[in-house]
Amino acid sequence: MSDRTTPTWADDSEVHDPYGYGQQYGDGGHGSGQQDQRQRESLRQYAQQARTRPQAQPDHAPHHTPHHSSDQEQAGGYQPGYFTETGSWRFDVRGRTSEYTDQQAYDTFAPFDPYASYTAVEPERAAPVAAEPEAKKPGYTLPAVPESSWAVDTRRSKLLGRGVLLCILLVQAGLSLRLTGTAFQDEALYIASGHYELANLLHGTKLPVDFAAYFSGHPKLYPVLAGAVDSYFGLAGVRVVSLLFMLGATALLYALTRRLFNLRAALGAAALFSVLQSTMVLGNFATYDAAAIFLLALSAWAVVRTDRMKAFAVLLAAPPAALAFGVKYASGLYLPTLVVLAVITAHRHRGIRALGRGVALGTGIAALLGIGYYFSGPLGGISSTTTDRAKGTDTAATMLQHSAEWGGLVFLAALGGTIAYVLRGRMGEMPWIEGETPGRVRRAALGLVLTGTALLAPAYQIHLHTEISLYKHVGFGLLFAAPLAGLGMARLVGPHFRHPQLGILLYVVTLVFGMVQAQRAYSFPDSTQMTAYLSTVVDKRGTYLAEEQEVPAYYLRDKTNWTQWQNTYFMDYRGKDGKQYTGPDAFRQAVRDGKFDAIVMHGDVSPVTYEAVKEGLKNNSHYRLAAVFPYTTSSGEHAYRIWVKQ
């Protein structure tokens, strides 16, 4: 700030001391206090004189500038001030105005100057740089969405996944329980044999036949369980056990798929597997297939769950795998898949050492099977029903067509999931673990093993040229392909459920096909009337011929023994004429000789035998047609015909 104590107009000697005070007291110095006092007094008097002078009107001198003052003086109309353009008054003395640019000077002279004004002088500023125009902001911005959406492994997502899984299991249970009917041939066989095996174990009762010689599973495993449950809860109770096995398999499938991939893939796998026709049928079917699937699922889950543990932890998967083989020998077809899966799942954590897991699991399973075989004795059913099964006459084209109908959609979903998984390890569900994604070779190996397993059962039965039980065996392979099918379903939907309609469409189509196919496969002959009538004519002394003899033998086991019933598949017979007969001729001659006390036939299972029996009944005085009980299946109208010996 300036050290000046006077306004700018006070620099003029005439203005500063118009009355000669400076000459009276010396020059205009400011050294003493008296000089300052005199100066202020002179300034006060000057200000008073200025007020008495005529002032210019605003409209006379609106733009008055210093050079106008001389003109006014010459005209004799000197005016001490003027209005500015803004309408403020400027004090003017001989061309100068009382504008103060110094705060201290203004504070000093403002009391004596009625027209004083202060104008701060700001330092010159650099020319502003033209700012770039700001981008126009949108009116509303969507909040950031996590890339993984609800597939994150959080407590909330786990609860949500379990809730959806519960709904899937309830739907699966409803789809299975809607299937109703009397005992099927296989159900009756295994439950009835279970009663005999249970009596043999508990009381040492001799078995009527060697069930182990022709059963496709060990007779002292599932049949014993079925017989025990049947003793208290009947056929419905045994079927509920199968339902629990299938529900458990679906739950384990969900768990292992979630471990392999993520939550959405797990739900997709469980949803698709739960609506397969084989899943629906086996969930209300009293055979050992449901138990075998559950044990395979348990073993697969143990393999995946122990992938980061020590190598010998994989041995936890060996007991259920070996037990699955014992329950159903055809399960051995899937044991190599478990061994390879043990290597693939651990390879990214252990590298080449993962081979040790496969060796440990394979050795453990083989050791358990060897021990079981040693204590169980000969098992002729392994060769007669599995390894050396008799070949049939079904064509490969027919079996491929039916396999595609029963599981083609899920297989295609698994194939699509495999391709998508090989091309891209993650869809972006959990980007923070992208580094843990297995390499492309390992991904391809996993997809090939799991998806390719679905082809094992059709390929094996095409080799045997038989379609028997193929509708059930398809479900075994699809259990292993389901994780990739669930992944394919998740990729089809896209991240953040971009295309949910595609996943819903896949599920609904699979559901509709499964319901129709299950209803067709579960269409058994209604044996209620037939067994009710036979109960009035059979006893423990007679001999009875029956198509699907297992059914009446099961329902009438309290009145008859197992050995009293003759099936319609094979027979050796020495006739009353002394000749030895076999095959259809044996049935024809036995009927002519009146060997059987009752004959039950419908012709759907053994048409050749049925024709031979009818020939034997022609003009036969030993029998009379006692009853005809019609029934309807998916193949049309049929009837039980019962001939009773007179």
XYZ file of C-alpha atoms in Angstrom:
646
model
C 0.000 0.000 0.000
C 1.130 3.607 -0.623
C 2.557 5.787 2.163
C 0.628 8.824 0.849
C -1.600 10.607 3.373
C -3.192 13.046 0.977
C -5.462 12.598 -1.978
C -4.207 12.936 -5.486
C -5.557 16.443 -5.906
C -3.605 17.623 -2.818
C -0.340 17.358 -4.748
C -1.139 20.702 -6.434
C 0.203 23.543 -4.281
C -2.776 25.693 -5.103
C -5.212 23.110 -3.988
C -3.102 21.936 -1.083
C -2.756 25.419 0.469
C -5.169 27.802 -1.251
C -5.034 30.233 1.660
C -1.290 30.376 2.069
C -1.002 28.431 5.266
C 2.058 26.743 3.995
C 3.786 30.025 3.366
C 2.801 31.295 6.785
C 4.091 28.288 8.628
C 6.698 27.168 6.196
C 6.498 24.939 3.156
C 4.058 22.104 2.860
C 6.034 19.621 4.959
C 4.364 16.978 7.088
C 6.981 16.465 9.686
C 5.192 17.921 12.728
C 1.767 17.414 14.226
C 0.942 21.122 13.927
C 1.429 21.001 10.191
C -0.935 18.032 9.952
C -3.507 19.865 12.011
C -3.271 22.971 9.883
C -3.492 20.908 6.746
C -6.660 19.178 7.925
C -8.148 22.544 8.911
C -7.347 23.977 5.470
C -8.906 20.965 3.870
C -12.035 21.332 6.038
C -12.460 24.963 5.024
C -11.996 24.081 1.402
C -14.635 21.404 1.645
C -17.072 23.855 3.222
C -16.477 26.341 0.419
C -17.012 23.587 -2.120
C -20.464 22.835 -0.696
C -21.520 26.501 -1.158
C -20.543 26.606 -4.824
C -23.090 25.825 -7.486
C -23.024 22.214 -8.548
C -23.518 20.755 -11.922
C -26.764 18.958 -12.697
C -26.502 15.372 -13.744
C -27.896 16.004 -17.161
C -25.536 19.023 -17.730
C -22.323 17.076 -17.351
C -23.017 13.383 -17.376
C -19.692 12.631 -18.949
C -17.576 15.299 -17.334
C -13.858 14.749 -17.697
C -10.861 16.780 -16.435
C -10.360 18.781 -19.660
C -13.859 20.280 -19.349
C -12.913 22.179 -16.213
C -10.951 24.841 -18.109
C -13.946 25.505 -20.368
C -16.176 25.916 -17.382
C -13.734 28.290 -15.713
C -13.523 30.393 -18.864
C -17.281 30.535 -18.952
C -17.355 31.693 -15.351
C -19.370 28.651 -14.242
C -16.835 26.558 -12.453
C -18.372 23.439 -10.973
C -16.504 21.323 -8.383
C -18.036 17.957 -9.346
C -20.019 15.872 -11.799
C -22.137 12.761 -12.123
C -20.561 9.649 -13.530
C -22.175 7.274 -15.996
C -23.395 5.121 -13.139
C -25.016 8.087 -11.418
C -22.433 8.473 -8.587
C -20.998 11.912 -7.800
C -17.323 12.632 -8.355
C -15.682 15.546 -6.507
C -13.769 17.596 -9.069
C -11.216 20.338 -8.354
C -9.593 21.857 -11.387
C -9.922 18.749 -13.437
C -9.169 16.235 -10.714
C -11.570 14.037 -8.831
C -11.315 12.749 -5.298
C -10.798 9.117 -6.120
C -8.655 7.245 -3.666
C -6.788 4.103 -4.618
C -5.141 3.788 -1.238
C -7.109 2.614 1.762
C -5.051 4.645 4.259
C -5.469 7.872 2.269
C -9.195 7.305 1.951
C -9.526 6.747 5.710
C -7.627 10.013 6.335
C -9.523 12.384 4.009
C -12.952 10.874 3.723
C -14.277 12.785 6.792
C -13.503 16.071 4.981
C -14.442 15.098 1.497
C -18.186 14.591 0.951
C -17.501 13.191 -2.505
C -14.772 10.808 -1.540
C -14.821 7.331 -3.020
C -12.458 4.423 -2.752
C -11.483 2.411 -5.779
C -9.297 -0.596 -5.140
C -6.729 -1.208 -7.821
C -6.337 -4.904 -8.436
C -3.166 -6.284 -9.952
C -3.344 -7.113 -13.579
C -4.272 -10.685 -14.219
C -3.188 -12.923 -17.002
C -5.744 -13.488 -19.680
C -7.854 -16.499 -18.694
C -7.318 -19.645 -20.675
C -10.425 -20.768 -22.409
C -11.690 -23.843 -20.572
C -12.787 -26.857 -22.521
C -16.537 -27.253 -22.563
C -17.674 -29.792 -20.008
C -19.272 -32.963 -21.271
C -22.981 -32.969 -20.902
C -23.911 -35.171 -18.003
C -26.853 -37.574 -18.328
C -29.905 -36.870 -16.288
C -29.683 -40.259 -14.518
C -26.857 -42.730 -14.104
C -27.459 -46.396 -13.309
C -25.615 -47.611 -10.223
C -22.701 -49.977 -10.726
C -23.703 -53.654 -10.800
C -21.257 -56.310 -9.544
C -20.081 -58.455 -12.444
C -20.793 -61.638 -10.590
C -24.379 -60.664 -9.754
C -25.878 -63.107 -7.209
C -23.541 -65.957 -8.139
C -21.008 -64.694 -5.601
C -20.137 -67.162 -2.884
C -21.688 -65.175 -0.085
C -23.939 -66.260 2.735
C -26.907 -64.680 1.023
C -26.240 -66.437 -2.280
C -25.785 -69.773 -0.517
C -29.132 -69.403 1.214
C -30.747 -68.368 -2.043
C -29.232 -71.333 -3.868
C -30.394 -73.759 -1.212
C -33.875 -72.293 -1.350
C -34.045 -72.769 -5.120
C -32.611 -76.281 -4.738
C -35.362 -77.102 -2.257
C -37.952 -76.021 -4.826
C -36.250 -78.202 -7.447
C -36.335 -81.198 -5.108
C -40.004 -80.633 -4.313
C -40.828 -80.546 -8.017
C -38.782 -83.699 -8.556
C -40.604 -85.476 -5.737
C -43.970 -84.461 -7.138
C -43.070 -85.660 -10.625
C -42.029 -89.066 -9.289
C -44.927 -89.541 -6.899
C -47.459 -88.801 -9.623
C -46.504 -92.154 -11.176
C -48.631 -94.919 -9.723
C -49.193 -98.593 -10.372
C -48.844 -102.064 -9.014
C -45.482 -103.780 -8.693
C -43.433 -104.126 -11.839
C -41.705 -107.396 -12.604
C -38.270 -106.206 -11.451
C -39.663 -104.595 -8.301
C -41.439 -107.767 -7.334
C -38.301 -109.819 -8.010
C -35.932 -107.780 -5.826
C -38.353 -107.258 -2.949
C -39.395 -110.895 -2.836
C -35.790 -112.067 -3.008
C -34.992 -109.598 -0.243
C -37.408 -111.364 2.073
C -35.733 -114.719 1.376
C -32.245 -113.260 1.759
C -33.231 -111.570 5.000
C -34.587 -114.833 6.362
C -31.358 -116.532 5.356
C -29.268 -113.933 7.188
C -31.389 -113.838 10.329
C -32.544 -117.408 10.655
C -30.372 -119.434 8.313
C -33.340 -120.365 6.139
C -32.277 -122.016 2.915
C -32.662 -119.871 -0.178
C -35.165 -121.195 -2.726
C -32.775 -120.376 -5.599
C -29.327 -118.916 -6.018
C -30.272 -115.321 -6.665
C -26.615 -114.346 -7.005
C -26.369 -116.517 -10.130
C -28.563 -114.273 -12.229
C -29.016 -110.969 -10.361
C -27.339 -107.880 -11.845
C -26.432 -106.761 -8.331
C -25.436 -108.469 -5.107
C -28.629 -109.978 -3.609
C -27.565 -109.229 -0.039
C -27.303 -105.482 -0.544
C -30.298 -103.660 -1.978
C -32.750 -106.611 -1.908
C -32.193 -107.021 1.824
C -32.892 -103.318 2.395
C -35.985 -103.504 0.192
C -37.272 -106.601 1.959
C -36.813 -105.017 5.385
C -38.663 -101.847 4.402
C -41.403 -103.830 2.672
C -42.053 -105.797 5.848
C -43.135 -102.589 7.602
C -44.224 -100.148 4.902
C -45.031 -102.271 1.869
C -44.267 -101.457 -1.741
C -44.997 -97.741 -1.244
C -42.352 -97.558 1.479
C -39.717 -99.184 -0.721
C -40.511 -96.750 -3.504
C -40.125 -93.843 -1.077
C -36.625 -95.132 -0.280
C -35.827 -94.943 -3.992
C -37.205 -91.398 -4.055
C -34.908 -90.417 -1.192
C -31.953 -91.892 -3.066
C -32.770 -89.879 -6.190
C -33.340 -86.670 -4.238
C -30.007 -87.234 -2.530
C -28.337 -87.747 -5.907
C -29.751 -84.436 -7.163
C -28.551 -82.629 -4.044
C -25.059 -84.115 -4.385
C -25.036 -83.171 -8.059
C -25.802 -79.584 -7.057
C -22.989 -79.594 -4.501
C -20.296 -81.001 -6.792
C -21.306 -78.746 -9.717
C -21.152 -75.705 -7.471
C -17.677 -76.780 -6.427
C -16.587 -77.307 -10.025
C -18.169 -74.171 -11.494
C -20.581 -71.837 -9.695
C -24.002 -71.515 -8.166
C -25.983 -70.907 -11.342
C -24.415 -73.883 -13.109
C -25.215 -76.006 -10.053
C -28.858 -74.985 -10.084
C -29.059 -75.587 -13.818
C -27.548 -79.064 -13.462
C -29.923 -80.002 -10.645
C -32.932 -78.595 -12.496
C -32.225 -80.465 -15.733
C -31.341 -83.747 -14.040
C -34.464 -83.625 -11.871
C -36.835 -83.627 -14.860
C -35.255 -86.431 -16.873
C -37.547 -89.366 -17.506
C -35.070 -91.762 -15.878
C -34.938 -89.565 -12.753
C -38.729 -89.458 -12.510
C -39.130 -93.189 -13.019
C -36.323 -94.299 -10.717
C -37.619 -91.955 -8.017
C -40.694 -94.175 -7.666
C -39.228 -97.496 -8.735
C -38.277 -100.147 -6.177
C -35.078 -101.388 -7.824
C -31.408 -100.928 -7.016
C -30.850 -98.378 -9.793
C -31.710 -95.409 -7.560
C -29.341 -96.618 -4.829
C -26.531 -97.106 -7.367
C -26.986 -93.596 -8.797
C -26.916 -92.119 -5.312
C -23.689 -93.932 -4.451
C -22.032 -92.819 -7.700
C -23.086 -89.239 -6.992
C -21.710 -89.506 -3.464
C -18.399 -90.832 -4.760
C -18.168 -88.096 -7.405
C -18.896 -85.439 -4.796
C -16.180 -86.843 -2.524
C -13.706 -86.756 -5.423
C -14.445 -83.114 -6.185
C -14.640 -82.082 -2.535
C -11.184 -83.454 -1.711
C -9.425 -81.924 -4.731
C -7.255 -79.629 -2.559
C -6.658 -82.051 0.264
C -3.873 -84.550 0.587
C -3.762 -87.280 -2.025
C -5.034 -90.008 0.288
C -8.123 -87.973 1.173
C -9.571 -89.129 -2.146
C -9.913 -92.594 -0.623
C -13.099 -91.275 0.962
C -14.649 -91.728 -2.470
C -13.628 -95.383 -2.720
C -16.241 -97.011 -0.406
C -19.318 -95.516 -2.121
C -17.849 -96.295 -5.535
C -17.186 -99.921 -4.640
C -20.594 -100.201 -2.990
C -22.240 -98.788 -6.117
C -20.664 -101.598 -8.126
C -21.882 -104.157 -5.587
C -25.421 -102.776 -5.664
C -25.536 -102.766 -9.481
C -22.754 -104.309 -11.511
C -23.382 -102.000 -14.450
C -22.102 -99.142 -12.243
C -18.605 -100.438 -12.933
C -18.896 -98.777 -16.321
C -18.528 -95.403 -14.567
C -15.716 -96.183 -12.145
C -12.999 -95.123 -14.646
C -14.744 -91.739 -14.902
C -14.334 -91.276 -11.150
C -10.645 -92.131 -11.312
C -9.959 -89.726 -14.191
C -12.044 -87.048 -12.501
C -9.863 -87.372 -9.414
C -6.801 -86.526 -11.534
C -8.323 -83.657 -13.510
C -9.830 -81.827 -10.539
C -6.538 -81.865 -8.622
C -4.175 -81.205 -11.524
C -4.292 -77.405 -11.300
C -3.442 -77.594 -7.599
C -0.869 -80.393 -7.664
C 0.352 -80.641 -11.231
C 1.799 -84.010 -12.140
C 1.342 -85.186 -8.563
C -2.394 -85.331 -9.236
C -1.786 -88.703 -10.866
C -1.221 -90.022 -7.373
C -4.849 -89.269 -6.513
C -6.044 -91.330 -9.441
C -3.787 -94.219 -8.506
C -4.904 -94.040 -4.877
C -8.590 -94.014 -5.776
C -8.296 -96.802 -8.339
C -6.297 -98.935 -5.929
C -8.744 -98.297 -3.105
C -11.766 -99.270 -5.199
C -10.072 -102.404 -6.523
C -9.020 -103.438 -3.015
C -12.533 -103.043 -1.632
C -14.060 -104.961 -4.525
C -11.530 -107.758 -4.057
C -12.323 -108.008 -0.367
C -16.045 -108.035 -1.070
C -15.736 -110.716 -3.710
C -13.611 -112.834 -1.401
C -16.247 -112.885 1.334
C -19.331 -113.014 -0.901
C -18.354 -116.058 -2.894
C -19.214 -116.753 -6.556
C -21.276 -114.091 -8.290
C -22.458 -115.578 -11.538
C -24.695 -112.591 -12.127
C -21.688 -110.438 -12.991
C -21.034 -112.377 -16.171
C -24.602 -113.353 -17.033
C -26.001 -109.837 -16.681
C -23.031 -107.544 -17.321
C -19.724 -108.759 -18.702
C -21.027 -111.671 -20.798
C -24.642 -110.758 -21.293
C -26.529 -112.513 -24.049
C -26.872 -110.405 -27.172
C -30.250 -109.341 -28.424
C -31.710 -108.332 -31.748
C -32.308 -104.577 -31.283
C -30.721 -102.389 -33.933
C -28.244 -99.612 -33.276
C -30.453 -97.056 -35.038
C -33.377 -97.830 -32.749
C -31.282 -97.529 -29.605
C -29.672 -94.298 -30.762
C -33.088 -92.848 -31.492
C -34.457 -93.795 -28.096
C -31.338 -92.599 -26.294
C -31.688 -89.235 -28.024
C -35.328 -89.043 -26.986
C -34.594 -89.863 -23.343
C -31.577 -87.622 -22.832
C -30.724 -85.805 -26.048
C -31.570 -82.309 -24.809
C -29.435 -82.598 -21.697
C -26.607 -84.116 -23.709
C -26.734 -81.236 -26.204
C -26.721 -78.754 -23.325
C -23.682 -80.536 -21.881
C -21.960 -80.484 -25.267
C -22.645 -76.757 -25.623
C -21.396 -76.178 -22.088
C -18.210 -78.092 -22.854
C -17.485 -76.020 -25.956
C -18.207 -72.754 -24.145
C -16.066 -73.836 -21.189
C -13.132 -74.711 -23.405
C -13.318 -71.380 -25.250
C -13.682 -69.316 -22.090
C -13.005 -70.465 -18.572
C -15.320 -67.964 -16.921
C -18.345 -66.049 -18.076
C -17.420 -63.259 -15.662
C -19.380 -64.568 -12.707
C -16.413 -64.375 -10.352
C -13.659 -62.280 -11.975
C -11.497 -62.177 -8.868
C -10.690 -65.882 -9.213
C -9.979 -65.732 -12.938
C -6.382 -66.662 -12.213
C -7.539 -69.919 -10.657
C -9.390 -70.991 -13.782
C -7.912 -74.230 -15.110
C -6.078 -74.086 -18.413
C -7.735 -74.838 -21.704
C -6.331 -78.372 -21.879
C -7.656 -79.206 -18.421
C -11.000 -77.635 -19.242
C -11.233 -79.680 -22.418
C -10.311 -82.851 -20.531
C -12.956 -82.208 -17.875
C -15.648 -81.536 -20.455
C -14.693 -84.557 -22.542
C -14.715 -86.936 -19.575
C -17.996 -85.778 -18.045
C -19.936 -85.267 -21.261
C -18.515 -88.367 -22.918
C -19.634 -90.499 -19.979
C -23.232 -90.008 -21.125
C -22.427 -92.105 -24.206
C -21.143 -95.144 -22.323
C -24.476 -96.861 -21.636
C -25.884 -96.459 -25.176
C -22.580 -97.568 -26.696
C -22.383 -100.634 -24.472
C -25.961 -101.713 -25.156
C -25.548 -101.098 -28.862
C -22.637 -103.501 -28.600
C -24.964 -106.042 -26.947
C -27.809 -105.337 -29.401
C -30.291 -105.109 -26.528
C -32.413 -102.241 -25.313
C -33.384 -103.858 -22.017
C -33.152 -101.302 -19.174
C -31.603 -98.682 -21.481
C -34.203 -96.139 -20.396
C -32.791 -96.465 -16.862
C -29.122 -96.709 -17.744
C -29.233 -93.455 -19.716
C -29.717 -91.664 -16.409
C -26.407 -92.981 -15.051
C -24.375 -91.290 -17.753
C -26.421 -88.095 -17.646
C -25.616 -87.794 -13.942
C -21.997 -87.116 -14.947
C -22.904 -84.944 -17.935
C -25.335 -82.806 -15.908
C -22.639 -80.441 -14.487
C -21.643 -79.424 -18.015
C -25.327 -79.232 -18.970
C -25.877 -76.840 -16.076
C -22.898 -74.781 -17.208
C -24.270 -74.751 -20.747
C -27.605 -73.549 -19.408
C -25.872 -70.747 -17.480
C -23.937 -69.668 -20.564
C -27.150 -69.765 -22.575
C -28.817 -67.405 -20.106
C -25.785 -65.123 -20.101
C -24.301 -62.883 -17.390
C -26.800 -61.123 -15.130
C -29.651 -63.205 -16.621
C -29.441 -61.443 -19.942
C -31.518 -64.110 -21.728
C -33.488 -65.934 -19.029
C -36.098 -67.039 -21.549
C -33.576 -69.393 -23.160
C -32.856 -71.192 -19.911
C -36.548 -71.399 -19.086
C -37.257 -72.798 -22.542
C -34.617 -75.509 -22.152
C -35.969 -76.482 -18.732
C -39.610 -76.522 -19.795
C -38.969 -78.582 -22.937
C -36.915 -81.088 -20.937
C -39.667 -81.205 -18.327
C -42.427 -81.842 -20.856
C -40.463 -84.554 -22.633
C -39.541 -86.147 -19.328
C -43.125 -86.230 -18.067
C -44.463 -87.807 -21.257
C -41.658 -90.359 -21.474
C -41.858 -91.246 -17.774
C -45.580 -91.850 -17.991
C -45.011 -94.143 -20.958
C -42.170 -96.050 -19.282
C -44.100 -96.419 -16.027
C -47.072 -97.991 -17.738
C -47.209 -101.422 -16.061
C -49.980 -103.993 -16.215
C -52.425 -103.512 -13.352
C -52.220 -106.797 -11.492
C -54.694 -105.974 -8.728
C -57.588 -108.108 -9.999
C -55.327 -110.878 -11.200
C -53.608 -111.396 -7.850
C -56.882 -111.055 -5.989
C -58.389 -113.898 -7.993
C -55.277 -116.096 -7.801
C -55.272 -115.801 -4.050
C -58.440 -117.925 -4.084
C -57.017 -120.751 -6.162
C -53.355 -121.133 -5.099
C -51.827 -122.968 -2.160
C -48.448 -124.315 -1.121
C -48.842 -127.611 -3.009
C -49.557 -126.586 -6.561
C -47.391 -125.636 -9.549
C -48.169 -122.443 -11.430
C -47.176 -121.015 -14.774
C -47.247 -117.238 -15.017
C -45.978 -114.650 -17.403
C -43.959 -112.299 -15.151
C -44.254 -114.873 -12.394
C -42.367 -112.538 -10.004
C -45.484 -110.392 -9.550
C -47.864 -113.079 -8.211
C -44.950 -114.694 -6.364
C -44.358 -111.403 -4.518
C -47.977 -110.619 -3.717
C -48.855 -114.221 -2.807
C -45.655 -115.143 -0.973
C -47.638 -115.923 2.176
C -49.630 -118.605 0.310
C -46.970 -119.931 -2.058
C -43.251 -120.503 -2.234
C -40.923 -119.069 -4.824
C -40.209 -122.455 -6.421
C -43.890 -123.113 -7.108
C -43.904 -120.513 -9.881
C -42.618 -121.261 -13.385
C -41.586 -118.376 -15.636
C -42.178 -118.249 -19.397
C -38.571 -117.671 -20.515
C -37.048 -121.142 -20.430
C -38.075 -124.625 -19.435
C -36.834 -128.225 -19.651
C -39.519 -130.851 -19.353
C -39.754 -134.642 -19.616
C -43.212 -135.459 -20.852
C -45.457 -138.291 -19.864
C -44.483 -139.888 -23.124
C -40.914 -140.122 -21.832
C -39.474 -137.573 -24.260
C -37.314 -134.630 -23.201
C -38.563 -131.241 -24.320
C -37.004 -127.779 -24.125
C -37.978 -124.256 -25.068
C -41.502 -123.608 -26.455
C -41.999 -127.312 -27.018
C -41.507 -127.901 -23.311
C -44.305 -125.435 -22.434
C -46.628 -126.916 -25.069
C -46.185 -130.478 -23.870
C -46.379 -129.558 -20.165
C -49.742 -127.890 -20.743
C -50.997 -130.907 -22.683
C -49.970 -133.154 -19.833
C -51.762 -130.900 -17.291
C -48.615 -130.137 -15.283
C -49.736 -126.731 -13.978
C -52.586 -126.109 -11.543
C -53.086 -122.575 -12.879
C -51.848 -120.670 -15.906
C -51.641 -116.842 -16.085
C -50.768 -115.298 -19.459
C -51.198 -112.004 -21.305
C -48.738 -112.462 -24.195
C -46.873 -109.140 -23.919
C -43.639 -110.442 -22.398
C -43.217 -113.873 -23.988
C -45.263 -113.993 -27.192
C -43.568 -117.187 -28.423
C -44.332 -119.013 -25.178
C -47.854 -117.599 -25.202
C -48.523 -119.122 -28.627
C -47.099 -122.454 -27.511
C -49.342 -122.457 -24.421
C -52.434 -121.669 -26.508
C -51.624 -124.592 -28.793
C -51.337 -126.825 -25.769
C -54.728 -125.652 -24.495
C -56.588 -126.487 -27.699
C -58.998 -129.353 -27.116
C -57.402 -129.765 -23.674
C -59.820 -131.133 -21.100
C -57.477 -130.425 -18.193
C -58.106 -126.644 -18.097
C -60.877 -124.158 -18.274
C -60.656 -120.384 -18.820
C -61.584 -119.124 -15.363
C -61.142 -115.327 -15.646
C -60.146 -112.476 -17.950
C -58.963 -109.170 -16.472
C -58.341 -106.378 -18.996
C -55.832 -103.595 -18.404
C -54.423 -100.692 -20.392
C -50.809 -99.662 -20.903
C -49.041 -97.216 -23.171
C -48.961 -99.916 -25.839
C -52.721 -100.410 -25.868
C -55.436 -102.693 -24.474
C -54.432 -106.052 -23.014
C -55.829 -108.645 -20.633
C -54.754 -111.251 -18.099
C -56.198 -114.671 -18.910
C -56.295 -117.259 -16.162
C -56.791 -120.965 -16.835
C -57.431 -123.215 -13.899
C -56.970 -126.974 -13.827
C -60.236 -128.848 -13.519
